mmCIF file of C-alpha atoms and ligand atoms in Angstrom:
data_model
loop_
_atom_site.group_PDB
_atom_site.id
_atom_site.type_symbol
_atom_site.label_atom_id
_atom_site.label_comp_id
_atom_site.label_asym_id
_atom_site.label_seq_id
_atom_site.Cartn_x
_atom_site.Cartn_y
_atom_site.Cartn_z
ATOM 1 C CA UNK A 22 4.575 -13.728 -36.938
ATOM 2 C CA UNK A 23 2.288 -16.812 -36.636
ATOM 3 C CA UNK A 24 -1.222 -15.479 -35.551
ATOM 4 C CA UNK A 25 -1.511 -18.412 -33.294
ATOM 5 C CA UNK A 26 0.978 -18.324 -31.523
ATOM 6 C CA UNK A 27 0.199 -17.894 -28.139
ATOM 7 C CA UNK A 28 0.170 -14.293 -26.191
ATOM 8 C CA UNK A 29 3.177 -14.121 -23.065
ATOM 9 C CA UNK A 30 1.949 -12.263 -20.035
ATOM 10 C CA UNK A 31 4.379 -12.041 -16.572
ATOM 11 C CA UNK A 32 3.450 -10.416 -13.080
ATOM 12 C CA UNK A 33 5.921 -10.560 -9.909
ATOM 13 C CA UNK A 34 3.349 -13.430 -9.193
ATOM 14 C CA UNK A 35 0.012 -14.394 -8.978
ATOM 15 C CA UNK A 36 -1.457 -10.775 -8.602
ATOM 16 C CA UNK A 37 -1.529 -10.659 -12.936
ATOM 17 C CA UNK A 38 -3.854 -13.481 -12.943
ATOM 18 C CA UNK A 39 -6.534 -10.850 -12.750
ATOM 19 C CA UNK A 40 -5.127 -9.625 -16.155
ATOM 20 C CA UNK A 41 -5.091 -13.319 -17.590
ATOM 21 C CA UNK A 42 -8.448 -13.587 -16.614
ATOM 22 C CA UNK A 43 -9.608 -10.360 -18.069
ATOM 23 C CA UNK A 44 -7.319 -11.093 -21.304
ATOM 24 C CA UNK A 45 -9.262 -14.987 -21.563
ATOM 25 C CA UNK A 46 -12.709 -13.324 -21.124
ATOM 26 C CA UNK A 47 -12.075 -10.374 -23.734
ATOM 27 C CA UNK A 48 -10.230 -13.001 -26.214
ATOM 28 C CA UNK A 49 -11.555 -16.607 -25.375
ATOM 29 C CA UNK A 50 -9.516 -18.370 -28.488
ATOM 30 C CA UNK A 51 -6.489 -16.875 -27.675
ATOM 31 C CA UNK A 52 -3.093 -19.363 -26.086
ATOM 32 C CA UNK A 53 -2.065 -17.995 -22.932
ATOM 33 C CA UNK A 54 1.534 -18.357 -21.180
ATOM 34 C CA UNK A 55 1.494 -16.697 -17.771
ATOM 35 C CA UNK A 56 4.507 -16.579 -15.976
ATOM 36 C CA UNK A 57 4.670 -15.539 -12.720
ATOM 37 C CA UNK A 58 7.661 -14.728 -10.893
ATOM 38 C CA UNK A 59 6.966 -16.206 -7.863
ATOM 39 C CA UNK A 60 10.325 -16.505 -6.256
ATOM 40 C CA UNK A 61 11.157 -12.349 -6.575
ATOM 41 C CA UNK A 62 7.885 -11.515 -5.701
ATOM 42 C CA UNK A 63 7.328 -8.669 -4.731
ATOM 43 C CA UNK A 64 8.309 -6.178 -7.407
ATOM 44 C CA UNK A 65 6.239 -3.669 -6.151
ATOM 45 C CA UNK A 66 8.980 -3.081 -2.791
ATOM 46 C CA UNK A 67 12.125 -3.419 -5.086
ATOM 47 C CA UNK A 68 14.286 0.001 -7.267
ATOM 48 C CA UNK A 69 13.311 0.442 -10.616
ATOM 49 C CA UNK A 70 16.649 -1.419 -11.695
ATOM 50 C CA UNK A 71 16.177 -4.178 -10.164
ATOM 51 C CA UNK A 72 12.148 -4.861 -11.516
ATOM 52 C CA UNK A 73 14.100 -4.057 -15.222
ATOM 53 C CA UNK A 74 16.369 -6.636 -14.885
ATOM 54 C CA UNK A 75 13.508 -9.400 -13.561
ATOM 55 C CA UNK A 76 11.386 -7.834 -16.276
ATOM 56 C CA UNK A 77 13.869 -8.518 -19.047
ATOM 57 C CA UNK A 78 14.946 -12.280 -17.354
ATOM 58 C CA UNK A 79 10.730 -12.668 -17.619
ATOM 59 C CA UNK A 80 10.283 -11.558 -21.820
ATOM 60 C CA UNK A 81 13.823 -13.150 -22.686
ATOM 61 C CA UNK A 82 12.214 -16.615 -21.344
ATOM 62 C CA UNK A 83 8.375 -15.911 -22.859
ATOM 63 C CA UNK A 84 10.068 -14.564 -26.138
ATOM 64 C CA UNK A 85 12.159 -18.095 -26.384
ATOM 65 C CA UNK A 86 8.688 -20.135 -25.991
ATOM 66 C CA UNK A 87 7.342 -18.081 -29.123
ATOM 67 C CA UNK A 88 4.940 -16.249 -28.345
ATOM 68 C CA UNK A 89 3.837 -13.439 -30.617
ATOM 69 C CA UNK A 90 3.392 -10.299 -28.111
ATOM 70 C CA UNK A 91 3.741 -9.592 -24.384
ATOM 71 C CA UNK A 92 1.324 -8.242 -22.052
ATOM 72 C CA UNK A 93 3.251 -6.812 -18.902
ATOM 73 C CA UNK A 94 0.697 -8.039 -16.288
ATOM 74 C CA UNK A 95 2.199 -6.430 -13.703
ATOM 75 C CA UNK A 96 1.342 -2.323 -12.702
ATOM 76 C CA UNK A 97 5.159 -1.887 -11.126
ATOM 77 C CA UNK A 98 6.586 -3.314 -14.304
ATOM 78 C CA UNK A 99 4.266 -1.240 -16.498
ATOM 79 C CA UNK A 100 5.912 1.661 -14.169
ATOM 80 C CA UNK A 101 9.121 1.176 -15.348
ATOM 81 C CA UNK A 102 9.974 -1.120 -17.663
ATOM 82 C CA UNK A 103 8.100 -1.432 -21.009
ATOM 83 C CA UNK A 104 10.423 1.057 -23.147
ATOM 84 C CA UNK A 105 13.413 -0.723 -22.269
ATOM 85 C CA UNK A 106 11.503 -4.163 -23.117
ATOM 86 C CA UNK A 107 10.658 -2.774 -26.407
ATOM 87 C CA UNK A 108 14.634 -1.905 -27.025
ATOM 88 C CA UNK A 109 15.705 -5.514 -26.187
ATOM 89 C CA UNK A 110 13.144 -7.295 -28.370
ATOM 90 C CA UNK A 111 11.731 -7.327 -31.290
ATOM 91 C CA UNK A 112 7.620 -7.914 -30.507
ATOM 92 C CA UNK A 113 4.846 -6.075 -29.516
ATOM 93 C CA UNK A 114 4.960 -4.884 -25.342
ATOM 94 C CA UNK A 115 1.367 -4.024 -24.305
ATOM 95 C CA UNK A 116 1.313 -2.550 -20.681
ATOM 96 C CA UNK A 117 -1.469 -2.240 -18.293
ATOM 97 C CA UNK A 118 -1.023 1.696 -17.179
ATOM 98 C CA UNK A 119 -1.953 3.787 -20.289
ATOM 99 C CA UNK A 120 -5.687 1.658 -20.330
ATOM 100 C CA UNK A 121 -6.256 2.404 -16.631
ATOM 101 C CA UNK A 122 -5.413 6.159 -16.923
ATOM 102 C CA UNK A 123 -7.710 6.433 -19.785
ATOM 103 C CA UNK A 124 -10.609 4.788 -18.054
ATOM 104 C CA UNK A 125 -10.114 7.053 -14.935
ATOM 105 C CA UNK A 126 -10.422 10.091 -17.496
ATOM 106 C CA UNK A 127 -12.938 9.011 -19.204
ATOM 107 C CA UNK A 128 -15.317 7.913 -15.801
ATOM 108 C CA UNK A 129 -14.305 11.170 -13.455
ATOM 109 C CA UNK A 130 -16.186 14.201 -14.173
ATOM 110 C CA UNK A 131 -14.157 16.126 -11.512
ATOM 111 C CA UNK A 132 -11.258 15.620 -13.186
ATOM 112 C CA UNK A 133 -9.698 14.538 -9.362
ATOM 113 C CA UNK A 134 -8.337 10.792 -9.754
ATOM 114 C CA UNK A 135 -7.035 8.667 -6.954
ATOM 115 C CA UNK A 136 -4.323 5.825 -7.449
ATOM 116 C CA UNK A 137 -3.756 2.956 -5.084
ATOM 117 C CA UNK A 138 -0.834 1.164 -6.111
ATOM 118 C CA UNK A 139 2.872 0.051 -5.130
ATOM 119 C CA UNK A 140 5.492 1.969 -3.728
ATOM 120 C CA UNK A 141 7.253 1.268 -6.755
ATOM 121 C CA UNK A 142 4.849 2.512 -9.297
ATOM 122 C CA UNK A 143 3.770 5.289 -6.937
ATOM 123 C CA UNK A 144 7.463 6.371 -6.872
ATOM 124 C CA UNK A 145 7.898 6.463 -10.823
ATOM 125 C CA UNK A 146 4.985 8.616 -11.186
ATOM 126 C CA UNK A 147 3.458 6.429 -14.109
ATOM 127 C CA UNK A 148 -0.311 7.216 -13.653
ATOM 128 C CA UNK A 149 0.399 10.576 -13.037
ATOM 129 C CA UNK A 150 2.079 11.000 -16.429
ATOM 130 C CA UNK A 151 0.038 8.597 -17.920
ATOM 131 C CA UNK A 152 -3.036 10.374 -17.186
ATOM 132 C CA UNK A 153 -1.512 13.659 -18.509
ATOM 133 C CA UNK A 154 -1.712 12.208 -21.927
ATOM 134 C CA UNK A 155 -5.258 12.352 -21.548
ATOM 135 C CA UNK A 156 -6.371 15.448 -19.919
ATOM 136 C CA UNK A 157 -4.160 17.884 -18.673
ATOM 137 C CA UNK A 158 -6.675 19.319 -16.289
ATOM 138 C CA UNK A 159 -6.789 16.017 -14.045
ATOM 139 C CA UNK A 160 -5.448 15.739 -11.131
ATOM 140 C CA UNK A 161 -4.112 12.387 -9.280
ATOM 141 C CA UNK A 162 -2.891 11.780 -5.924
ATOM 142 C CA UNK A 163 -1.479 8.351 -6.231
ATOM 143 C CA UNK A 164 -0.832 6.495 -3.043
ATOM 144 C CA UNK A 165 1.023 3.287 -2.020
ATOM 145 C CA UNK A 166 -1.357 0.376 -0.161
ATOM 146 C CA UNK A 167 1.842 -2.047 0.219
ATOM 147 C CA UNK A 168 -0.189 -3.680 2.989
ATOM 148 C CA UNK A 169 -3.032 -4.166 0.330
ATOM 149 C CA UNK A 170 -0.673 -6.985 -1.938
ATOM 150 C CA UNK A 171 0.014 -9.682 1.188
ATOM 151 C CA UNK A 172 -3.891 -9.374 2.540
ATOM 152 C CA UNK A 173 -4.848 -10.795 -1.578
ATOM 153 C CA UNK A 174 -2.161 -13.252 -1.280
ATOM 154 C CA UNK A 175 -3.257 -14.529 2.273
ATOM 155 C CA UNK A 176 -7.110 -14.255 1.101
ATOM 156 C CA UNK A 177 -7.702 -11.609 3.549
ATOM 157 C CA UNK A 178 -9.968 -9.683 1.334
ATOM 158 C CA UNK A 179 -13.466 -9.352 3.720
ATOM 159 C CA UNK A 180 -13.665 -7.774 7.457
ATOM 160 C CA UNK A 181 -12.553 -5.366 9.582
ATOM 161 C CA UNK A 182 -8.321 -5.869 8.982
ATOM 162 C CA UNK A 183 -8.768 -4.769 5.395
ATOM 163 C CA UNK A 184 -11.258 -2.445 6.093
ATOM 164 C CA UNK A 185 -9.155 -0.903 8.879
ATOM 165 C CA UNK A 186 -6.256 -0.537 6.213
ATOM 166 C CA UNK A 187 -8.188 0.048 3.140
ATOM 167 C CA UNK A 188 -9.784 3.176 5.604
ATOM 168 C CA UNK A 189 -6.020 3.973 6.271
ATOM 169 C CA UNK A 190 -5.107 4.522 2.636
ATOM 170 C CA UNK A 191 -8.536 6.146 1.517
ATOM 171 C CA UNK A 192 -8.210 8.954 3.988
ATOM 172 C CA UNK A 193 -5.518 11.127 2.171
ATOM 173 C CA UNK A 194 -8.263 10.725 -1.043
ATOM 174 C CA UNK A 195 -10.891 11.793 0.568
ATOM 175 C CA UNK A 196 -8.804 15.203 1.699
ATOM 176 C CA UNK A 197 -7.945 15.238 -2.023
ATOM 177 C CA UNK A 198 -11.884 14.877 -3.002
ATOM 178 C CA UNK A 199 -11.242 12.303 -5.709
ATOM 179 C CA UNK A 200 -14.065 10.934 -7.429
ATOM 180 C CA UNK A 201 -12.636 8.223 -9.580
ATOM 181 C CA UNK A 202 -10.188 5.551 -7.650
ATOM 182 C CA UNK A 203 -7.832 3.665 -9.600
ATOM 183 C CA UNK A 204 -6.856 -0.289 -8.495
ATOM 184 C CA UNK A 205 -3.330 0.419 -9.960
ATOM 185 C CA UNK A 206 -2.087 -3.095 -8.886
ATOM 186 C CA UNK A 207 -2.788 -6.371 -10.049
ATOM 187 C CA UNK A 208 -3.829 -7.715 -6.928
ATOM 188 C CA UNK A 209 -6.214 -5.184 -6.172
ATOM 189 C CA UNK A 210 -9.230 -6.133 -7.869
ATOM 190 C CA UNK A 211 -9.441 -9.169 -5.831
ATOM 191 C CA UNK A 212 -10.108 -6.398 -2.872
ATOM 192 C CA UNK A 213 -12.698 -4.931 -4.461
ATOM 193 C CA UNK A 214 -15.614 -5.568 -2.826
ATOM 194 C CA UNK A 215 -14.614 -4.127 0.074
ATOM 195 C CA UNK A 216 -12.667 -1.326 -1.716
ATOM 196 C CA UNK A 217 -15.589 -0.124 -2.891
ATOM 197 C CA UNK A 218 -17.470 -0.653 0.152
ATOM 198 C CA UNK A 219 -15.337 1.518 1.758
ATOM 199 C CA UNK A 220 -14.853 4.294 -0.567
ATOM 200 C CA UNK A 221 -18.382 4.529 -1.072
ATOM 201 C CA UNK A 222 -18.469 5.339 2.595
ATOM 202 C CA UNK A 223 -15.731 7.531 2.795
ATOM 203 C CA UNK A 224 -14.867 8.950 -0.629
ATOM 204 C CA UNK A 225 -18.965 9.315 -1.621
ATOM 205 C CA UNK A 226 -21.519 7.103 -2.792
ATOM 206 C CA UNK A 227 -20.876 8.046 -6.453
ATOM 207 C CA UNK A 228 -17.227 6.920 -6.376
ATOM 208 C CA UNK A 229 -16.118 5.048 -9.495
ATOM 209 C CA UNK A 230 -13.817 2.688 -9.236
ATOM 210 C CA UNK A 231 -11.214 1.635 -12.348
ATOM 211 C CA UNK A 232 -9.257 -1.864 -12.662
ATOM 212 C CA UNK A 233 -6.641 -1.678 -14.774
ATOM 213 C CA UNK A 234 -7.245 -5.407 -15.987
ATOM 214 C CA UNK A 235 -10.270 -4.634 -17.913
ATOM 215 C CA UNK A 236 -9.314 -1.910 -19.795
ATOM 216 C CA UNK A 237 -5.907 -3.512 -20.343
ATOM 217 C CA UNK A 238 -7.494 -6.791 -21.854
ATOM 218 C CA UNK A 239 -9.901 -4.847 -24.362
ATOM 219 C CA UNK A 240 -6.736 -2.938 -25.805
ATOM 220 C CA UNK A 241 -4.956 -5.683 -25.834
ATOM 221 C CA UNK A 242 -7.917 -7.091 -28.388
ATOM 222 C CA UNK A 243 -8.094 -3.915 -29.861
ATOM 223 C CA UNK A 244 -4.489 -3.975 -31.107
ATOM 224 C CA UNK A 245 -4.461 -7.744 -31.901
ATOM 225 C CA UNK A 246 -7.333 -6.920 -34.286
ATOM 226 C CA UNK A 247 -5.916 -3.983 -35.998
ATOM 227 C CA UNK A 248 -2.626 -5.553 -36.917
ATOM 228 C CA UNK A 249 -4.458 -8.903 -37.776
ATOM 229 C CA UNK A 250 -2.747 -10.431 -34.992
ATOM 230 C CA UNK A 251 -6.001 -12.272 -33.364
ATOM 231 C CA UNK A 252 -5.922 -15.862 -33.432
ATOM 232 C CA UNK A 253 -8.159 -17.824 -36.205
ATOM 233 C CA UNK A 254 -8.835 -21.208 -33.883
ATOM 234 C CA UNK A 255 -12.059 -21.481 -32.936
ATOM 235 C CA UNK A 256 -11.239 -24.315 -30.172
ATOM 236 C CA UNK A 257 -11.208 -22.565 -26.412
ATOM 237 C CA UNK A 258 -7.682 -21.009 -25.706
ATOM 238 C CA UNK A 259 -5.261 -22.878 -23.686
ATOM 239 C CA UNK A 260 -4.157 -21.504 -20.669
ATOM 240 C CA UNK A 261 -0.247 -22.509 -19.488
ATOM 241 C CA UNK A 262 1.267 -21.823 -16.304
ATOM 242 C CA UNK A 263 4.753 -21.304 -15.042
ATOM 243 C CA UNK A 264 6.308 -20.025 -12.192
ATOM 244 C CA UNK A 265 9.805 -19.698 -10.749
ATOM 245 C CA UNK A 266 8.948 -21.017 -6.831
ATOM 246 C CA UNK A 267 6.615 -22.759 -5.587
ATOM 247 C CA UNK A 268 4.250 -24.383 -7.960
ATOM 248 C CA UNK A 269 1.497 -26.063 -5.286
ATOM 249 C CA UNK A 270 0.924 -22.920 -3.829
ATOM 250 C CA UNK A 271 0.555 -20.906 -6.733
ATOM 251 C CA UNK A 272 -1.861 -23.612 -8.050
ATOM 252 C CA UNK A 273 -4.151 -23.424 -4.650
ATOM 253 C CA UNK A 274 -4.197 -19.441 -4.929
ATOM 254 C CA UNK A 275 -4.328 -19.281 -8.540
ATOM 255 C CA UNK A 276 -8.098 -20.527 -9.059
ATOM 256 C CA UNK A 277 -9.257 -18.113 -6.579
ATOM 257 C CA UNK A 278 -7.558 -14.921 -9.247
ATOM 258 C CA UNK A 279 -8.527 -17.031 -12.282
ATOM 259 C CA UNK A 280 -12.146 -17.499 -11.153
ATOM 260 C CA UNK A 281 -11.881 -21.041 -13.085
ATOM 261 C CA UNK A 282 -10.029 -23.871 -12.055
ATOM 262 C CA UNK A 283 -6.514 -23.793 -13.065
ATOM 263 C CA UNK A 284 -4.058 -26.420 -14.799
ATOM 264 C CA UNK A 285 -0.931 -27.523 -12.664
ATOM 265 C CA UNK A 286 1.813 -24.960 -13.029
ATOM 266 C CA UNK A 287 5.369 -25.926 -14.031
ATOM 267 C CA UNK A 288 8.645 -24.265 -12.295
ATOM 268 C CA UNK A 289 11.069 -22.698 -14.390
ATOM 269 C CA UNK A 290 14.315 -21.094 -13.625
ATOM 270 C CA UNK A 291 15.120 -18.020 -14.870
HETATM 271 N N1 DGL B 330 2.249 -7.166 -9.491
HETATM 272 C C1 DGL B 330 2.504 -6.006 -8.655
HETATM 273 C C2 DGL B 330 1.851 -4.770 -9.286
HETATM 274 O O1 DGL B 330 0.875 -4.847 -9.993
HETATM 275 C C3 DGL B 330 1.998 -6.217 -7.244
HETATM 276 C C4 DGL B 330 2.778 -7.243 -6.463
HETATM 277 C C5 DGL B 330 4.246 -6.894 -6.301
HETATM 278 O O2 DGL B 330 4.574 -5.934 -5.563
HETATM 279 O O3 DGL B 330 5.067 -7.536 -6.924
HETATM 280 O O4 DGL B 330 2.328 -3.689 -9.095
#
């Protein structure tokens, strides 16, 4: 294992950009490949075969570039996928669910924690179980906000369309009486503003509110650090882009996730 070699990170698209930010700010020496999977996008729609077999056609490529661990970007991935990715190859396979779970249990004090995420990961139960590790006295009522994944791609992340559906999906937690709400979705976070705007208003003022791509990117440093896996440059980590569709676009959304600007990203065919 070379220590600096750089870390491989995939989402269905340009959702786990949050995560790549998150990872750059937690680790700022640290090589980055993101690959986004841009022309199969959206995972989060698709059966838990099918997001396997992009999953694996996503590590096989980052794997062949050398990289030295992957971080599954991606929430409906995370769902479904990581055990079988740690079967096919031989590397570390962080995932983003476990560190979301654990921050819900560690910020609710009721114990009741709501999940917004895809219909994928809502269907595979993964925050539910992932929570259990933690506490078995929480409760979660996870939820699928499909609607939530095209209004971050389009931008649409202020006014009264995603309020309206952001109110939609809150509803059912407020009849559960969560008090912890969990972005379980990569392109959540760039909703959160108005997220938390809204379940402030409808879910109680003291509402906490948990992205997955924080707590992801400090384990992710975490574990680097205990295995002596951290990179040893001290020059700022490089940041490389690919995607399988659609490079221009992805370049033009990208900064907005990235919160920096971003280099040119190259297509790649899986
Ligand atoms: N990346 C997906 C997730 O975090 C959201 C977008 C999609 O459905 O592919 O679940």
């Amino acid at each position: 294992m070379n220590r600096n070699a750089p870390l491989g990170v995939f989402d269905s698209g340009l959702g786990g950009l949050t995560v790549a930010r998150a990872l750059r700010n937690a680790m700022p020496n640290e090589h980055i490949i993101y690959l986004g999977d841009t022309a199969r996008v959206p995972y989060g729609t698709k059966g838990a075969a099918t997001v396997i077999r992009y999953a694996i056609g996503c590590a096989k490529h980052l794997v062949e570039r050398g990289v030295k661990a992957i971080v599954i970007a991606c929430n409906t991935v995370s769902a479904v996928a990581p055990e079988r990715l740690r079967v096919e190859f031989d590397l570390p396979v962080l995932s983003v669910i476990e560190p979301g779970a654990r921050a819900a249990v560690e910020a609710s004090v009721t114990g009741r924690i709501g999940v917004l995420a895809t219909t994928g990961t809502v269907a595979a139960g993964a925050y539910a179980r992932a929570v259990q590790q933690y506490s078995t006295r929480a409760e979660v009522t996870s939820l699928a906000a499909p609607l939530l994944v095209p209004l971050a791609e389009e931008g649409w992340v202020f006014g009264e369309v995603p309020n309206l559906i952001i109110d939609r999906y809150l509803l059912p937690l407020r009849d559960a009486h969560v008090d912890t709400l969990v972005l379980g979705c990569t392109h959540y976070p760039l909703l959160r503003p108005a997220i938390e705007e809204r379940a402030k208003l409808l879910l109680g003022q003291s509402v906490k509110v948990i992205d997955s791509a924080q707590s992801a990117a400090a384990d992710v440093a975490t574990f680097l650090r205990d295995r002596d896996m951290q990179s040893n440059r001290t020059d700022p980590g490089r940041l490389e882009l690919l995607v399988t569709d659609l490079p221009a676009t992805f370049s033009m959304i990208a900064s907005r996730f990235l919160g920096e600007d971003v280099p040119t990203a190259k297509q790649i065919n899986l």
